[in-house]
PDB file of C-alpha atoms in Angstrom:
ATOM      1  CA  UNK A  52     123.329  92.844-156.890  1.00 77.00           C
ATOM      2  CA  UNK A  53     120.424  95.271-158.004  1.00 85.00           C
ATOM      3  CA  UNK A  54     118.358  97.215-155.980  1.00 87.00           C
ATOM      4  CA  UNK A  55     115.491  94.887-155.793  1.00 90.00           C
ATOM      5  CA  UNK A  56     117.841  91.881-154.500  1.00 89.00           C
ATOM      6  CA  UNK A  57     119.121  94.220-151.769  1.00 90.00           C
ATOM      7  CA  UNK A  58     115.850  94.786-150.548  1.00 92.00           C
ATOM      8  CA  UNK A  59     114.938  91.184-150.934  1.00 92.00           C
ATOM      9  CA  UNK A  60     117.908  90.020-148.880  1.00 90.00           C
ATOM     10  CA  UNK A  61     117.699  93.029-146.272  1.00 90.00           C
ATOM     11  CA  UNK A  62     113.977  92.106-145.998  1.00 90.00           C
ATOM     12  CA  UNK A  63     114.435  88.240-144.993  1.00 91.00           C
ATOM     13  CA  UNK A  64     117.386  88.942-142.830  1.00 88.00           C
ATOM     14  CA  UNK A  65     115.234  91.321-140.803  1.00 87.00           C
ATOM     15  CA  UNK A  66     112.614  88.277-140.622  1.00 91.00           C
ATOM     16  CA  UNK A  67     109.884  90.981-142.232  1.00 91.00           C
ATOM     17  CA  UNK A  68     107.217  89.557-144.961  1.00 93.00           C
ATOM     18  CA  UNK A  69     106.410  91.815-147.818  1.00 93.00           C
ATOM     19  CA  UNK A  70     103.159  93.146-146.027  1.00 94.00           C
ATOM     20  CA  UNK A  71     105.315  93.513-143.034  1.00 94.00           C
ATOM     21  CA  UNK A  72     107.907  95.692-144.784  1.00 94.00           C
ATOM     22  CA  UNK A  73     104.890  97.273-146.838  1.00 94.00           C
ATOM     23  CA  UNK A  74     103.297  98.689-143.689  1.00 94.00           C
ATOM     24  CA  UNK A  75     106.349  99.967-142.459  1.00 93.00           C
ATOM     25  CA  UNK A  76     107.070 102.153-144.826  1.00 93.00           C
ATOM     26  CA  UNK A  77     103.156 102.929-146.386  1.00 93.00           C
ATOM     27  CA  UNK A  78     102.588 100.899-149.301  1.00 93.00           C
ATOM     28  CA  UNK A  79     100.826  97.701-150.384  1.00 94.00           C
ATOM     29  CA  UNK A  80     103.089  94.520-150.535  1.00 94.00           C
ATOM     30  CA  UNK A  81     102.257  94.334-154.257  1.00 94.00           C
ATOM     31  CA  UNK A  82     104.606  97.616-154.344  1.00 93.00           C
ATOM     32  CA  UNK A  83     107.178  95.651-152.460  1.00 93.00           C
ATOM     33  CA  UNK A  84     106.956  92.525-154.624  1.00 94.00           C
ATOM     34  CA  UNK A  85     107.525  94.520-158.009  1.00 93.00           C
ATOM     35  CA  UNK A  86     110.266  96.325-155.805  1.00 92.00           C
ATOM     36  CA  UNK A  87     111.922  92.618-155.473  1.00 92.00           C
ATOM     37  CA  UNK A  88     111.325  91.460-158.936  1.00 91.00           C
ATOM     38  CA  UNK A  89     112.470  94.609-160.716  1.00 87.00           C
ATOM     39  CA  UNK A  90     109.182  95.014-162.351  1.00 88.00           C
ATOM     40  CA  UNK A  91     109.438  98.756-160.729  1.00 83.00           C
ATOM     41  CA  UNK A  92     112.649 100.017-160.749  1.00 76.00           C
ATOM     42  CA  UNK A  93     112.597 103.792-160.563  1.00 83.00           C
ATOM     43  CA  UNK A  94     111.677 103.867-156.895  1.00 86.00           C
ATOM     44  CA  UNK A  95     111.143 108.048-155.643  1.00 88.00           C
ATOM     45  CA  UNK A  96     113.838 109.392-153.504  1.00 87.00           C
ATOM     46  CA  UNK A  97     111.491 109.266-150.442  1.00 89.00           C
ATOM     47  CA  UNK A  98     110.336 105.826-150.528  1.00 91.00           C
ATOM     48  CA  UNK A  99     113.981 104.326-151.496  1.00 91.00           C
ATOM     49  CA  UNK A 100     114.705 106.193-147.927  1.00 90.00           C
ATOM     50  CA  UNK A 101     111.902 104.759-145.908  1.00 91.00           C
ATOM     51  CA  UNK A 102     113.160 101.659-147.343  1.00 92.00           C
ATOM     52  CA  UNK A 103     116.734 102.334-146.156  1.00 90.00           C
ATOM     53  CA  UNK A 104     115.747 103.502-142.776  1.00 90.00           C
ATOM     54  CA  UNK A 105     113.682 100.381-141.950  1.00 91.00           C
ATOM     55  CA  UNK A 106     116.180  97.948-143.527  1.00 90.00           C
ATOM     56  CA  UNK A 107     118.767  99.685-141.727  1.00 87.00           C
ATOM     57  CA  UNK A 108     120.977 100.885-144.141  1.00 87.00           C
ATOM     58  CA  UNK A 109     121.605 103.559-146.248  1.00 85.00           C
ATOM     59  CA  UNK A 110     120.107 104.693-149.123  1.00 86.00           C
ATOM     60  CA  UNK A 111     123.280 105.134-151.010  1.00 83.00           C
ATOM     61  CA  UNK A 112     124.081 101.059-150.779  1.00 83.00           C
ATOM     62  CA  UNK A 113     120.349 100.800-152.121  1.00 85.00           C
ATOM     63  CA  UNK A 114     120.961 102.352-154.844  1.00 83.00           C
ATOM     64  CA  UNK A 115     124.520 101.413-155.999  1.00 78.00           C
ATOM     65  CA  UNK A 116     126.542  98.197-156.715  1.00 65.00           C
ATOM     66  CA  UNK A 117     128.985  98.504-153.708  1.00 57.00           C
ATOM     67  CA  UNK A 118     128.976  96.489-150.438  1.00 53.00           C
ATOM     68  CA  UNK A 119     127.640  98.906-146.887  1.00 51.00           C
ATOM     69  CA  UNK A 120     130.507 100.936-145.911  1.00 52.00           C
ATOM     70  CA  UNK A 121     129.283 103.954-143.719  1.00 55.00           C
ATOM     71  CA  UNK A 122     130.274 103.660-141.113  1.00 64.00           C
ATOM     72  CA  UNK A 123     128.832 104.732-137.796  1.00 67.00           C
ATOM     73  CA  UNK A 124     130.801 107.466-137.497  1.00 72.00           C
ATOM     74  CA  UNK A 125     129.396 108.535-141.170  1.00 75.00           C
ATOM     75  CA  UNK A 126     126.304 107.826-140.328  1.00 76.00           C
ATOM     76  CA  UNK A 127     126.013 109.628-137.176  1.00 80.00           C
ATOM     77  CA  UNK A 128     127.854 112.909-139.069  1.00 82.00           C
ATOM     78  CA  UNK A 129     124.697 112.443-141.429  1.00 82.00           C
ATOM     79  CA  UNK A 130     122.042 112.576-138.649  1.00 84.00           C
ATOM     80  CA  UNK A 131     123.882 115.296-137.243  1.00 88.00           C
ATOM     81  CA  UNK A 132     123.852 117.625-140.550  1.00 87.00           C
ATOM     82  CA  UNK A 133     119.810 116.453-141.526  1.00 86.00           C
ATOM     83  CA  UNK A 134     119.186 117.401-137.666  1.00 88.00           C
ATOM     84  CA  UNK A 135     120.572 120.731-138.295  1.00 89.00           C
ATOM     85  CA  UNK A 136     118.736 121.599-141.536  1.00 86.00           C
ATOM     86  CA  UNK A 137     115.643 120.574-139.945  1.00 85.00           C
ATOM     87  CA  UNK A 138     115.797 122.666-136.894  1.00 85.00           C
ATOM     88  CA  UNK A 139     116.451 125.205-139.738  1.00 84.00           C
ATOM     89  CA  UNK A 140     113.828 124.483-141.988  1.00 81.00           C
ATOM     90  CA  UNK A 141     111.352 124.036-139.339  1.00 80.00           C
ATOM     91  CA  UNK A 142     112.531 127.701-137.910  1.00 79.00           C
ATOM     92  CA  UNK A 143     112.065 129.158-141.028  1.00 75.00           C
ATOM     93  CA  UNK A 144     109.428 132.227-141.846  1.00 75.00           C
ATOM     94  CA  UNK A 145     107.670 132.503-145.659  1.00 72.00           C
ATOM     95  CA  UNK A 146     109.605 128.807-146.324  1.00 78.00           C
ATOM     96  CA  UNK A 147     107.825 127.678-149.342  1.00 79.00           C
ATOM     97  CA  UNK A 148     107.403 124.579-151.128  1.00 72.00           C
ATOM     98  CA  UNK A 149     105.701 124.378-154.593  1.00 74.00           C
ATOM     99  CA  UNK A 150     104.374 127.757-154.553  1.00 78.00           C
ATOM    100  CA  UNK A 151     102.770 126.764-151.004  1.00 79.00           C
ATOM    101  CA  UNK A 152     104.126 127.594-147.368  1.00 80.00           C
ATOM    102  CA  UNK A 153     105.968 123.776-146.749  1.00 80.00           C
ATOM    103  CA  UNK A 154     104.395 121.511-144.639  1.00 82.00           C
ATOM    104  CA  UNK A 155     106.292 119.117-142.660  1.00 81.00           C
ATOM    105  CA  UNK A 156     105.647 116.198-145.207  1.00 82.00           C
ATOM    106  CA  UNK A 157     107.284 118.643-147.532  1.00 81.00           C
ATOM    107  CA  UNK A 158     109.855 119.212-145.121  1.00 82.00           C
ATOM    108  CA  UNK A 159     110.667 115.109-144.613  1.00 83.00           C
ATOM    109  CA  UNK A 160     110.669 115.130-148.310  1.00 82.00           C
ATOM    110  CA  UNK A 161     113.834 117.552-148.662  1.00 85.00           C
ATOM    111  CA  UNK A 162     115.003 115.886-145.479  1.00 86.00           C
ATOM    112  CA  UNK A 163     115.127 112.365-147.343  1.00 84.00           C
ATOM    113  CA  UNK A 164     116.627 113.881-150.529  1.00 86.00           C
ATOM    114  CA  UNK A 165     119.486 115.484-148.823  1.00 87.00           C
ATOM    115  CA  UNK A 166     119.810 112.097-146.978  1.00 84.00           C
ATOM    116  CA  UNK A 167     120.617 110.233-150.326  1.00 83.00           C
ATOM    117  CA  UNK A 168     122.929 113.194-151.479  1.00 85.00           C
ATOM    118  CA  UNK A 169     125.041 113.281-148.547  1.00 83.00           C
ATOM    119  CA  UNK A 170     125.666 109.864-148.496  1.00 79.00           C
ATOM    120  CA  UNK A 171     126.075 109.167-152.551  1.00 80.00           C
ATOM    121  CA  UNK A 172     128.429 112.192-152.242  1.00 83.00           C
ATOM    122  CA  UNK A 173     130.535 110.853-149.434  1.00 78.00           C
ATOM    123  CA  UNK A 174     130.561 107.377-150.625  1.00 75.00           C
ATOM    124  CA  UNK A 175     132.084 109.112-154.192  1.00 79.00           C
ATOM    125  CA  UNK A 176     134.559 111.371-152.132  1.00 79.00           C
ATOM    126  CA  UNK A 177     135.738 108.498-151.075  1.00 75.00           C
ATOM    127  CA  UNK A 178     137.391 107.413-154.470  1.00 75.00           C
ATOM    128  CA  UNK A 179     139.451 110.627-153.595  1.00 79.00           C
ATOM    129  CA  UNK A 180     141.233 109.592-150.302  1.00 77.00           C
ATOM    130  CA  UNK A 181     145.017 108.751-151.084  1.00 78.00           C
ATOM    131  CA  UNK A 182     145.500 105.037-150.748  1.00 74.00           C
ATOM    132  CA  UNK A 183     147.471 104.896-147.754  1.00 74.00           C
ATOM    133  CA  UNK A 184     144.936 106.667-145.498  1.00 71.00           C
ATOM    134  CA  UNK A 185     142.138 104.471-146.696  1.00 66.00           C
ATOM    135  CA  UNK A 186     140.217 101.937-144.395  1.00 64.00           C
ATOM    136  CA  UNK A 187     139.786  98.958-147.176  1.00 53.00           C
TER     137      UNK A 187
END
């Protein structure tokens, strides 16, 4: 299942329309359509977690071929480690962004990268876990 039939099924199961899910996370339901189709398939890091958080799932099973398996516990751990970084960020004097002092859009936008990385990188330690201690 690619990423657009993810959304696609996500999107229905949620009962949202395309302008529904559109508005949710800012764009046009055109955007969401070519989203479904696969006519746009190189979705930014920011917007593939908008999509996530709406759809309620992770960006991680967005993006890759594998069923949802963080768990609560994983997900939780996640929200725990972003709410750290941005108490940090936030705190922090001369941060910069681009050459510019960041701004707290800037500041979501790091926030949504590390997101994705923390959860592609625990879904691929994973692989790692000796068989008998795994949850399959």
């Amino acid at each position: 299942m690619n990423i657009g039939d993810k959304i696609k099924k996500l999107r229905i199961e949620k009962d949202l329309s395309q302008e529904q899910l559109g508005a949710l996370i800012g764009v046009k339901k055109a955007a969401i359509h070519k989203y479904e189709t696969g006519i746009v398939v190189n979705l930014k890091q920011s917007t593939i977690a908008k999509l996530a958080e709406v759809l309620g799932t992770t960006p991680a099973y967005l993006i890759s071929d594998e069923t949802p398996s963080a768990s609560i516990r994983e997900e939780k751990d996640i929200e725990k480690i972003l709410a750290q970084a941005k108490e940090q960020l936030m705190d922090a004097e001369g941060l910069m962004f681009d050459g510019e002092p960041a701004s707290p859009e800037a500041i979501d936008s790091i926030l949504s990268a590390m997101k994705i990385g923390i959860a592609m990188a625990k879904e691929e330690n994973k692989k790692y876990i000796p068989k008998k201690y795994r949850k399959d």
